[in-house]
PDB file of C-alpha atoms in Angstrom:
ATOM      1  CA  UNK A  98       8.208   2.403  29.264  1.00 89.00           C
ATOM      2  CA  UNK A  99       6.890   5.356  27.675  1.00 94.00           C
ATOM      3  CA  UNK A 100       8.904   7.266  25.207  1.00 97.00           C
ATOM      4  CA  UNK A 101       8.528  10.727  24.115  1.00 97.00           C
ATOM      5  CA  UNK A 102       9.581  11.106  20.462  1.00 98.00           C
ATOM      6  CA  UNK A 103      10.800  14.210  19.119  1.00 98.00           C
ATOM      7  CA  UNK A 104      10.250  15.560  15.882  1.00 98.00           C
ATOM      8  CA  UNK A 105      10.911  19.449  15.197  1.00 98.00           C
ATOM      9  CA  UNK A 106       9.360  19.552  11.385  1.00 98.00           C
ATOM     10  CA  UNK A 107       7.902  22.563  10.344  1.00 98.00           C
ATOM     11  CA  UNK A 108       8.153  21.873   6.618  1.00 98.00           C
ATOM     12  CA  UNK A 109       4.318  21.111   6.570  1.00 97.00           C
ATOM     13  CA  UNK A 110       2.876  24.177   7.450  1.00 97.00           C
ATOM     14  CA  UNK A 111       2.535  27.306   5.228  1.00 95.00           C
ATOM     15  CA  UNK A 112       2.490  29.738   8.331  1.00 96.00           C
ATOM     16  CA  UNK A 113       4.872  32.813   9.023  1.00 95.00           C
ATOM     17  CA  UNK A 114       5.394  31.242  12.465  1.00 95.00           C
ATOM     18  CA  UNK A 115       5.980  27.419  11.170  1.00 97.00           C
ATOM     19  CA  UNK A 116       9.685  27.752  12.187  1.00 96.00           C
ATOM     20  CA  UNK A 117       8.616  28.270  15.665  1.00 96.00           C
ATOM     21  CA  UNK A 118       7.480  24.622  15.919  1.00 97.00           C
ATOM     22  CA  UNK A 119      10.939  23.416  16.035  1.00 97.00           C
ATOM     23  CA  UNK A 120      11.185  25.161  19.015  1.00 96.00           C
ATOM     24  CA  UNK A 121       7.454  23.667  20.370  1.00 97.00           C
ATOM     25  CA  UNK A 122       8.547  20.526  19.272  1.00 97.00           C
ATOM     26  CA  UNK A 123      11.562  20.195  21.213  1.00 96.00           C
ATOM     27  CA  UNK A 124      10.257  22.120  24.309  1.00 96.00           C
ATOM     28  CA  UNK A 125       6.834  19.874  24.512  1.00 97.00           C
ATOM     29  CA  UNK A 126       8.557  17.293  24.577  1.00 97.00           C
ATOM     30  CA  UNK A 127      10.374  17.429  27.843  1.00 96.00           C
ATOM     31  CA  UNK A 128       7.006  18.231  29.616  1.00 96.00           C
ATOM     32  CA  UNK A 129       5.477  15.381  28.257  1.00 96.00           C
ATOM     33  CA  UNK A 130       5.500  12.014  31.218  1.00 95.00           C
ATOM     34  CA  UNK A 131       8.067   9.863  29.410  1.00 96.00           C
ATOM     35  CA  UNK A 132      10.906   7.586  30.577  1.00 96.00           C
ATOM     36  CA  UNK A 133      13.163   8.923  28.073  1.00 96.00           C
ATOM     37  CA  UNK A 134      12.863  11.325  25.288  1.00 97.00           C
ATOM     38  CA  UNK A 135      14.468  10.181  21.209  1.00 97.00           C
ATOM     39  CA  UNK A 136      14.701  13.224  18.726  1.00 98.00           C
ATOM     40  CA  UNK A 137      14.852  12.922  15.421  1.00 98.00           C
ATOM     41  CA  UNK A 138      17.510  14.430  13.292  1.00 98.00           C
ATOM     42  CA  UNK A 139      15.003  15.598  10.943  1.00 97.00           C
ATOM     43  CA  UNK A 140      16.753  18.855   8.481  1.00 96.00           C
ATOM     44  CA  UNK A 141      16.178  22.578   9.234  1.00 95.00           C
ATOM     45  CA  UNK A 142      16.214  23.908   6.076  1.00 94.00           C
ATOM     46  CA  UNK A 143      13.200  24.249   3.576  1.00 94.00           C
ATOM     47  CA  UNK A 144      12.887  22.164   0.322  1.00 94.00           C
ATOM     48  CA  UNK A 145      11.177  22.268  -3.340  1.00 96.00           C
ATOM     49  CA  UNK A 146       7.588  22.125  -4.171  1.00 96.00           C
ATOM     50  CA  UNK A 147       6.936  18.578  -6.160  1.00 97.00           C
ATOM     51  CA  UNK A 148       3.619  16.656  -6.676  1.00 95.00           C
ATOM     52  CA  UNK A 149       1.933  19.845  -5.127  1.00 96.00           C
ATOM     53  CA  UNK A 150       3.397  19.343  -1.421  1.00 97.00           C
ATOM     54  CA  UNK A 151       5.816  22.433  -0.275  1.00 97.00           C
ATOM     55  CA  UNK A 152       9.112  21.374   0.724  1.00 98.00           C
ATOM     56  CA  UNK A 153       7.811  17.678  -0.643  1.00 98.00           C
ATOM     57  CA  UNK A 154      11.629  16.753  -1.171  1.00 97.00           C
ATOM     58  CA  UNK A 155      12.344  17.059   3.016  1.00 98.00           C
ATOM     59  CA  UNK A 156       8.866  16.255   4.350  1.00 98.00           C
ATOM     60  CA  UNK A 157      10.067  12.413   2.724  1.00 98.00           C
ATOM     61  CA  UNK A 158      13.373  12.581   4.399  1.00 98.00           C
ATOM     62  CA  UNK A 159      11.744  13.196   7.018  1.00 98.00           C
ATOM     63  CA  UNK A 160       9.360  10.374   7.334  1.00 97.00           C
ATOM     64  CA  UNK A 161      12.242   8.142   6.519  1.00 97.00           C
ATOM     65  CA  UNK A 162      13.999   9.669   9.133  1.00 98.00           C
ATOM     66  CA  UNK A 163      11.307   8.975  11.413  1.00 98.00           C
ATOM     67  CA  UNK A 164      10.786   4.952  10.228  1.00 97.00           C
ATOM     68  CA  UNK A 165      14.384   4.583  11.042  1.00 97.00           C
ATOM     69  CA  UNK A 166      13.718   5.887  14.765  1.00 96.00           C
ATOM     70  CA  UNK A 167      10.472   4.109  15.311  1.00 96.00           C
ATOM     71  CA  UNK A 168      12.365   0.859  14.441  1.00 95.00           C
ATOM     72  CA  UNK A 169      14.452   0.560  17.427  1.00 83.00           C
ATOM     73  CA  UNK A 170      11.569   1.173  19.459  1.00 92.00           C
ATOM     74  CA  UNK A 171       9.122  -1.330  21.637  1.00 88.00           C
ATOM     75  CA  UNK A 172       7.626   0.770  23.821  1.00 90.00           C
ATOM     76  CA  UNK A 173       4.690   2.961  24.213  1.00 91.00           C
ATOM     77  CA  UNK A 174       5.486   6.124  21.760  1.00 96.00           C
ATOM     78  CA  UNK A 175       3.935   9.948  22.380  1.00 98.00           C
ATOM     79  CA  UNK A 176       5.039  11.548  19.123  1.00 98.00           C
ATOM     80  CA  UNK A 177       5.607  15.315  19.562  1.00 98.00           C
ATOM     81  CA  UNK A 178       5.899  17.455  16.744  1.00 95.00           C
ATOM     82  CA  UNK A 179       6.560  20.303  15.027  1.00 96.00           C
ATOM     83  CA  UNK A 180       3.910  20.153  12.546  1.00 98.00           C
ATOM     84  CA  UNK A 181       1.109  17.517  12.089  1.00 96.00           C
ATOM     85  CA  UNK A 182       2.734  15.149   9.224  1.00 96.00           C
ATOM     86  CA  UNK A 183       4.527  13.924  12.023  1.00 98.00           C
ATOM     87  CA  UNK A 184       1.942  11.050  12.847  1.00 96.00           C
ATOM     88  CA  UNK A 185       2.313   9.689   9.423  1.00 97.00           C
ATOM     89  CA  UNK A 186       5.122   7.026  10.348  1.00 97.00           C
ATOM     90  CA  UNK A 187       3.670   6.150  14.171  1.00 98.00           C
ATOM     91  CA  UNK A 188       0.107   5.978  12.905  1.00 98.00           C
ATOM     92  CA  UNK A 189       1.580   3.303   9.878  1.00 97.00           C
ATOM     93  CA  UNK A 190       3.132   1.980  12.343  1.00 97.00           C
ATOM     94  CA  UNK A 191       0.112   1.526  14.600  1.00 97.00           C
ATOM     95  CA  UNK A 192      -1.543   0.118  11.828  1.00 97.00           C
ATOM     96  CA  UNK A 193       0.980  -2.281  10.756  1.00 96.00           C
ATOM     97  CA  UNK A 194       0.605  -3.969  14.172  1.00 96.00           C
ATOM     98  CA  UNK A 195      -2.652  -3.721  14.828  1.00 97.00           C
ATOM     99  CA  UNK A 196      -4.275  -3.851  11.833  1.00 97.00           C
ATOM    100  CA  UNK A 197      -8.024  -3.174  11.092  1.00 96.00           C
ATOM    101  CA  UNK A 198      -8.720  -3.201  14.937  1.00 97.00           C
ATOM    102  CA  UNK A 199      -7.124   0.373  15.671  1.00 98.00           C
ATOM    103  CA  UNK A 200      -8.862   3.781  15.486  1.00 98.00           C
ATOM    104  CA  UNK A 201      -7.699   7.030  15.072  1.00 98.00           C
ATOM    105  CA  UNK A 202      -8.907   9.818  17.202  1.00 98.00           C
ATOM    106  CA  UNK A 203      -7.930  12.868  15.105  1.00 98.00           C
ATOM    107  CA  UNK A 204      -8.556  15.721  17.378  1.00 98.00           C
ATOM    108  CA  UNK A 205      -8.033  18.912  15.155  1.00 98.00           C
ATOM    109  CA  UNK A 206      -9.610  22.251  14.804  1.00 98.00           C
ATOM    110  CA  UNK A 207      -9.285  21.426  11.141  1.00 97.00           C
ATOM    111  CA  UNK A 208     -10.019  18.120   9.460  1.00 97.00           C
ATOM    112  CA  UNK A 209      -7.100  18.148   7.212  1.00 97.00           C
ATOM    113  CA  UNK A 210      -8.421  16.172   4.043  1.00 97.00           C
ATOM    114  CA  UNK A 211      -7.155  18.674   2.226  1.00 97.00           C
ATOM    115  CA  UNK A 212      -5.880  17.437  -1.388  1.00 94.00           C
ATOM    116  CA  UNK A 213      -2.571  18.648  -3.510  1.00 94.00           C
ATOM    117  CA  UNK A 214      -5.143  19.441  -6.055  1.00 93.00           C
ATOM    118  CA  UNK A 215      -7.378  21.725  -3.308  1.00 95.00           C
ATOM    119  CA  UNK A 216      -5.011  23.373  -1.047  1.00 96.00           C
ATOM    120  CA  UNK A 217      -2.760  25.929  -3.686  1.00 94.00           C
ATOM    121  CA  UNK A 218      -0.540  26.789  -0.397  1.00 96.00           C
ATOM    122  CA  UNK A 219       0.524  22.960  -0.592  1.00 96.00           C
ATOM    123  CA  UNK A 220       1.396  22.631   3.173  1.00 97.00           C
ATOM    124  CA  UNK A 221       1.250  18.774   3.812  1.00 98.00           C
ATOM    125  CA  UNK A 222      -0.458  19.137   7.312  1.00 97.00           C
ATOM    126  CA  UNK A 223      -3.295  20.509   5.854  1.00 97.00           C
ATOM    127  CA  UNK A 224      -3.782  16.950   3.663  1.00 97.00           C
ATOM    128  CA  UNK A 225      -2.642  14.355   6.354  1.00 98.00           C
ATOM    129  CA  UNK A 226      -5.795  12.541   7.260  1.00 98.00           C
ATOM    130  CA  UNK A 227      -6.961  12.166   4.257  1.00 97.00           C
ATOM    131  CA  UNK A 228      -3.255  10.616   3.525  1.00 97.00           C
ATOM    132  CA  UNK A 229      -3.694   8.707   6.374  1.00 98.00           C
ATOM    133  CA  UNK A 230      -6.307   6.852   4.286  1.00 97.00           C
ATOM    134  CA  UNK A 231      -4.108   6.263   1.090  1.00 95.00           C
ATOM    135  CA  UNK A 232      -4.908   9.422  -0.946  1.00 95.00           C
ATOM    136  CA  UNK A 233      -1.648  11.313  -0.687  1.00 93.00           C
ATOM    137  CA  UNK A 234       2.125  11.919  -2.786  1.00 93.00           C
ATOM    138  CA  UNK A 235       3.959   8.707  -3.047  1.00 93.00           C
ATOM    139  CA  UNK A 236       6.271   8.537  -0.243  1.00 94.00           C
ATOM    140  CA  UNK A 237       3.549  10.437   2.220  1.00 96.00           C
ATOM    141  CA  UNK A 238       0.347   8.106   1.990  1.00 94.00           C
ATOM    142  CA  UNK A 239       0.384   5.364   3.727  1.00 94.00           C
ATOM    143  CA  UNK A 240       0.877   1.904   1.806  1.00 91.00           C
ATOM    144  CA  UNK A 241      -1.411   0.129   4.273  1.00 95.00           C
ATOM    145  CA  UNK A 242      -4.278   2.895   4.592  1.00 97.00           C
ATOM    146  CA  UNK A 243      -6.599   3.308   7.282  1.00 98.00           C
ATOM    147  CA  UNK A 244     -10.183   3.292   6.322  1.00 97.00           C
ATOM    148  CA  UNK A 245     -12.790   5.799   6.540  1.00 97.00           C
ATOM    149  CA  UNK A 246     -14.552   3.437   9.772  1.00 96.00           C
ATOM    150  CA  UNK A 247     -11.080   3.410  11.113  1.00 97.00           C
ATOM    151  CA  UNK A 248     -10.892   7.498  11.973  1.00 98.00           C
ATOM    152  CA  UNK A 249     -13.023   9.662  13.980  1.00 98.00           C
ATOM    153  CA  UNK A 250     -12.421  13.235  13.821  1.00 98.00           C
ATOM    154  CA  UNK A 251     -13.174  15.657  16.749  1.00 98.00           C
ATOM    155  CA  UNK A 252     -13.261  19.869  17.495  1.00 98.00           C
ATOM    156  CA  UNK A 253     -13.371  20.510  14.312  1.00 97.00           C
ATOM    157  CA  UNK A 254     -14.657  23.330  13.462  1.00 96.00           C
ATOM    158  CA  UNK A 255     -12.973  25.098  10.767  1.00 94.00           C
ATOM    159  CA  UNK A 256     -12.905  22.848   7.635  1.00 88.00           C
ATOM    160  CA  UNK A 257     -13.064  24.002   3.906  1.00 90.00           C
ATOM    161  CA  UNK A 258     -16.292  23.511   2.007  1.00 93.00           C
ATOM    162  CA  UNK A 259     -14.131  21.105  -0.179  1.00 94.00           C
ATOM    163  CA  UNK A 260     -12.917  19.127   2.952  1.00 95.00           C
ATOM    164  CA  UNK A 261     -16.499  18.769   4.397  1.00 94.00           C
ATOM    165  CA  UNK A 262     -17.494  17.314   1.116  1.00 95.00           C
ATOM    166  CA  UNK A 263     -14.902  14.937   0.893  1.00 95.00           C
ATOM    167  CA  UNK A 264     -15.371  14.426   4.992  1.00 95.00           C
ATOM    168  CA  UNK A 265     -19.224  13.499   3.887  1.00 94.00           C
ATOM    169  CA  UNK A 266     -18.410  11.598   1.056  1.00 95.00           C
ATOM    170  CA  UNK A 267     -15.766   9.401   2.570  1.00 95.00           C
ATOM    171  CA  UNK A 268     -18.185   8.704   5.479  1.00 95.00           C
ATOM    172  CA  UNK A 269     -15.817   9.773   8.105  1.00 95.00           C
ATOM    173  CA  UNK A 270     -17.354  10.294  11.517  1.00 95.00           C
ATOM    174  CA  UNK A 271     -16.848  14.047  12.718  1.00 95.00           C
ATOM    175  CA  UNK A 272     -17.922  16.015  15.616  1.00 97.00           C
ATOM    176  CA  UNK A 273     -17.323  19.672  17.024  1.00 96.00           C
ATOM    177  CA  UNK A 274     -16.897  21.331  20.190  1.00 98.00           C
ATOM    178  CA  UNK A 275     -20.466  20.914  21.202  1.00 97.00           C
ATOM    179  CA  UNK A 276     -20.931  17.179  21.027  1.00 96.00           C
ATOM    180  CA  UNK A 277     -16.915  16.817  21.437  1.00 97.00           C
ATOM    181  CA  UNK A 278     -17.960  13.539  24.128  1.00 97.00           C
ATOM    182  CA  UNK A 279     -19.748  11.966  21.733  1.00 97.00           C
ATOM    183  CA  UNK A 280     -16.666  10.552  20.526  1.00 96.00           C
ATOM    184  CA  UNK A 281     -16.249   7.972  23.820  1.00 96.00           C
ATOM    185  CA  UNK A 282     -19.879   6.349  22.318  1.00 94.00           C
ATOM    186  CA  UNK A 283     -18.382   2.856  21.290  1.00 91.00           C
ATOM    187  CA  UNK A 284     -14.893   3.842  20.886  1.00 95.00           C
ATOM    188  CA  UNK A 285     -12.364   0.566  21.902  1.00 87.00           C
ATOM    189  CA  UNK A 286      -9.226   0.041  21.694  1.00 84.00           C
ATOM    190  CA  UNK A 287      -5.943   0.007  20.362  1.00 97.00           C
ATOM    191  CA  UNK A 288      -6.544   3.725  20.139  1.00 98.00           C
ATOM    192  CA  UNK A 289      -4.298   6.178  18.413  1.00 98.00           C
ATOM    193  CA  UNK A 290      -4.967   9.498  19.466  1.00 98.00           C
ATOM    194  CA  UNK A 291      -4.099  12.495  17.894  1.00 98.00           C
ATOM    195  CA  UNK A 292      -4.112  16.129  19.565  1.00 98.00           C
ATOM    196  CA  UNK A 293      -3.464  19.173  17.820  1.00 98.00           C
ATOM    197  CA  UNK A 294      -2.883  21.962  20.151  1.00 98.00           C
ATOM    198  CA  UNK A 295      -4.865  24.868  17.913  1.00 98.00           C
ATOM    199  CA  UNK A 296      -8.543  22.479  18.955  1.00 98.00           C
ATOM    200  CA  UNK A 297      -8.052  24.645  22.524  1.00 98.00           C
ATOM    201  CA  UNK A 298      -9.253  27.806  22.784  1.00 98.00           C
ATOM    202  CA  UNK A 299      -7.258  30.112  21.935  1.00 98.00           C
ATOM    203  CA  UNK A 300      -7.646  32.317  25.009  1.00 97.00           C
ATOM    204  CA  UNK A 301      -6.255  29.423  27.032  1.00 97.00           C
ATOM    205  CA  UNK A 302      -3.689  28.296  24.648  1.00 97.00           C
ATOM    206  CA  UNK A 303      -3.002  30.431  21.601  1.00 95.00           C
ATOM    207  CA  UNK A 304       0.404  29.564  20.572  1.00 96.00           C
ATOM    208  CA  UNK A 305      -0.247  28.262  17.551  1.00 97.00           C
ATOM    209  CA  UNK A 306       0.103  28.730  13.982  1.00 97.00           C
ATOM    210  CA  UNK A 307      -3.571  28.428  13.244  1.00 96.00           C
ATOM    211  CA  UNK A 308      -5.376  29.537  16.532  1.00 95.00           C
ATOM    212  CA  UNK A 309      -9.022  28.819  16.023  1.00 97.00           C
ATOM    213  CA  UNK A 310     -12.251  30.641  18.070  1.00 97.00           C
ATOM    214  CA  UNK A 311     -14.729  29.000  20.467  1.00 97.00           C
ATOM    215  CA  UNK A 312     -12.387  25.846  21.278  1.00 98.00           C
ATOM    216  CA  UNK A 313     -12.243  23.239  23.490  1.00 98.00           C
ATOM    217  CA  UNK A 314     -10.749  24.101  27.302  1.00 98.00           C
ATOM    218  CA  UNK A 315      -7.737  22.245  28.449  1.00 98.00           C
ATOM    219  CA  UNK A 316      -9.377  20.592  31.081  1.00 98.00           C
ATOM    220  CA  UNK A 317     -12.542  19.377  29.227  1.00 98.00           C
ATOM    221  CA  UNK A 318     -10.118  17.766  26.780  1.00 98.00           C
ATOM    222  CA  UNK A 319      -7.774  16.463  29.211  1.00 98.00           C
ATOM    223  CA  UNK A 320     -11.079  14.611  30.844  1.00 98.00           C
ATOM    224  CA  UNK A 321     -12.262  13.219  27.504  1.00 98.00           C
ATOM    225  CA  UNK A 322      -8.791  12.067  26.876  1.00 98.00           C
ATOM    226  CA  UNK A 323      -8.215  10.379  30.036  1.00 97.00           C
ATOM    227  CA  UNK A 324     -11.950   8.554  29.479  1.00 97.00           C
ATOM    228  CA  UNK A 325     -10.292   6.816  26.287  1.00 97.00           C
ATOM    229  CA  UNK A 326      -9.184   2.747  26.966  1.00 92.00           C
ATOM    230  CA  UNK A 327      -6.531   1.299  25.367  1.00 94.00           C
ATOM    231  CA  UNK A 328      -4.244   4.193  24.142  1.00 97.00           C
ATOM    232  CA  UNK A 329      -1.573   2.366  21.653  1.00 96.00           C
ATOM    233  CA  UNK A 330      -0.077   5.564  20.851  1.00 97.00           C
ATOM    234  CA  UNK A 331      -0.660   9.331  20.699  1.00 98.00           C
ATOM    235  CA  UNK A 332       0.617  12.940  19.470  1.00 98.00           C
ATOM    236  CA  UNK A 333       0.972  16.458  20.377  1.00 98.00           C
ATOM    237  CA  UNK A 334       1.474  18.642  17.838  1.00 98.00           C
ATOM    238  CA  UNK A 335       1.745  22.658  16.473  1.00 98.00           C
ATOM    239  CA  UNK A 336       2.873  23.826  19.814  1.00 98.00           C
ATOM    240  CA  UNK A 337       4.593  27.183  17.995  1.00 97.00           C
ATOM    241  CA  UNK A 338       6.080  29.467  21.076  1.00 95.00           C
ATOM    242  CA  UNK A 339       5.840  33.095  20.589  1.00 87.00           C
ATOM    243  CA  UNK A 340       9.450  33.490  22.339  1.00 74.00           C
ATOM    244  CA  UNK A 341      12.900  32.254  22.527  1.00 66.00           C
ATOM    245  CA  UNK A 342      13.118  32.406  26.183  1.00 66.00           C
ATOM    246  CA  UNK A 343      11.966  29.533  28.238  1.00 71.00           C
ATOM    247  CA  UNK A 344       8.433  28.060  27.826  1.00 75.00           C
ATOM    248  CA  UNK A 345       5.526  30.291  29.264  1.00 89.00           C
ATOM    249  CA  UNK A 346       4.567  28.852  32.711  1.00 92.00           C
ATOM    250  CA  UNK A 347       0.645  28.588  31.755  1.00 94.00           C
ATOM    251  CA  UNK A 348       1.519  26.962  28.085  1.00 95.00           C
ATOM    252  CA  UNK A 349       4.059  24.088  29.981  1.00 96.00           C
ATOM    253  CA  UNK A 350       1.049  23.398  32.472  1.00 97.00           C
ATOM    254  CA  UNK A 351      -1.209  22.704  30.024  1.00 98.00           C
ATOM    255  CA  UNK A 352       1.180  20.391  27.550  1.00 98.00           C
ATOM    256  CA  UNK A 353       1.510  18.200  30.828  1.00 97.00           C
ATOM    257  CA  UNK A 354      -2.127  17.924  31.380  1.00 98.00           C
ATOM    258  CA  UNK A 355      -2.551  16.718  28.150  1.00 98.00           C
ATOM    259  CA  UNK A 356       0.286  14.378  28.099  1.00 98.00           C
ATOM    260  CA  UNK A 357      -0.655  13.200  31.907  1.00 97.00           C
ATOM    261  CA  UNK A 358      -4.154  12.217  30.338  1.00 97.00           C
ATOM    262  CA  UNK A 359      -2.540  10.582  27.170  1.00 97.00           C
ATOM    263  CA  UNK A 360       0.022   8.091  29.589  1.00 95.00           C
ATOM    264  CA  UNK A 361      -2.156   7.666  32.512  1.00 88.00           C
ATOM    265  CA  UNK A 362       0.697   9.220  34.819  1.00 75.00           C
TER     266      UNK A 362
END
């Protein structure tokens, strides 16, 4: 079984529109292939800045929140958020089982190694890789972090000077629209594989909080995506709908490409 797991936090992002995710998150996740579909009760109201995370306070309910969800779970989980600190619990998760064998495919316009200490907005999706790999608020990081080998980065194209110098420093591999295939050279599985919606291009999906220019088409990624063995796991995140009416036709046919490639159905 495959099960589509709902979580509608916003907390993480520092955008105008970050309320809108709730909306994404809950909406995405109906058009995502699953056999059934688990939300998480995660709160709807902002928090306090601490440790130099916004809303730092609720973004650790929420992961607790999440842990308690994932643990009455077996199957095959597509995490749909809401922002991107959502993979934090599936990807420890992930990594609890399969230990040094897995790799995660972070595909981002953004590389998000962001730092409390270099991002002054303090919006925790910004710093969730480089969390991902142990350097994060306590209750955020992960207590059995991924290492540098262990995460491959891909579309980005928008980083800050300081997260390209901690990108090169840490050794993470990293590749942009151009060379976007080059990812598939020696990847195996158990394969986590992230996708956040603002690596498209804009003119073919733009509802996001932080659209980015010259992206990656739908299609292209939905090929590379489908090319990937052994897919233990995945996400679909910052889907942030303009309206309150029912999804737009073009932006629902493109969240089930991507989550056709992601299941194989």
């Amino acid at each position: 079984m495959t099960i589509a797991l709902c979580v509608p936090q916003w907390q993480g992002s520092a955008s105008d529109r970050a309320p809108r995710l709730m909306a994404g998150a809950r909406r995405a996740a109906g058009l995502v292939p699953a056999d059934a579909v688990v939300t998480v009760p995660v709160p709807e109201a902002g928090g306090d800045k601490a440790a130099g995370v916004r809303a730092y306070d609720v973004l650790v309910e929420n992961q607790r929140l999440t842990r308690k969800a994932l643990a009455g779970i077996d199957d095959q989980v597509i995490t749909v958020g809401g922002d991107c600190a959502v993979d934090i619990a599936p990807i420890a998760a992930a990594r609890a089982r399969y230990g040094d064998a897995l790799t995660v495919l972070w595909i981002d316009a953004h590389p998000d190694v962001y730092s409390p200490r270099t991002l002054p907005s303090g919006a925790f999706h910004g710093m969730v890789v480089r969390a991902l790999l142990g350097d994060g608020p306590a209750g955020l990081a992960l207590e059995q972090p991924l290492t540098p080998r262990q995460v491959i980065i891909a579309g980005e194209r928008a980083g800050d000077p300081s997260e390209h110098e901690y990108l090169a420093k840490a050794g993470l591999r990293r590749y942009g629209v151009d060379d976007l295939e080059r990812v598939l050279d020696g990847l195996r599985g158990p394969v986590y594989v992230h996708i956040d919606l603002d690596v498209l291009e804009p003119a073919a999906f733009g509802a996001t909080c932080y659209p980015e220019p010259d992206g990656v088409r739908p299609q292209r990624l939905a090929d590379l995506v489908s090319q990937v063995d052994d897919i233990v796991g995945a996400a679909i995140t910052e889907y942030a709908p303009s309206g309150d009416d029912d999804t737009d036709p073009g932006e629902a046919e493109i969240i089930r490409l991507l989550g056709a490639a992601l299941t194989g159905r």
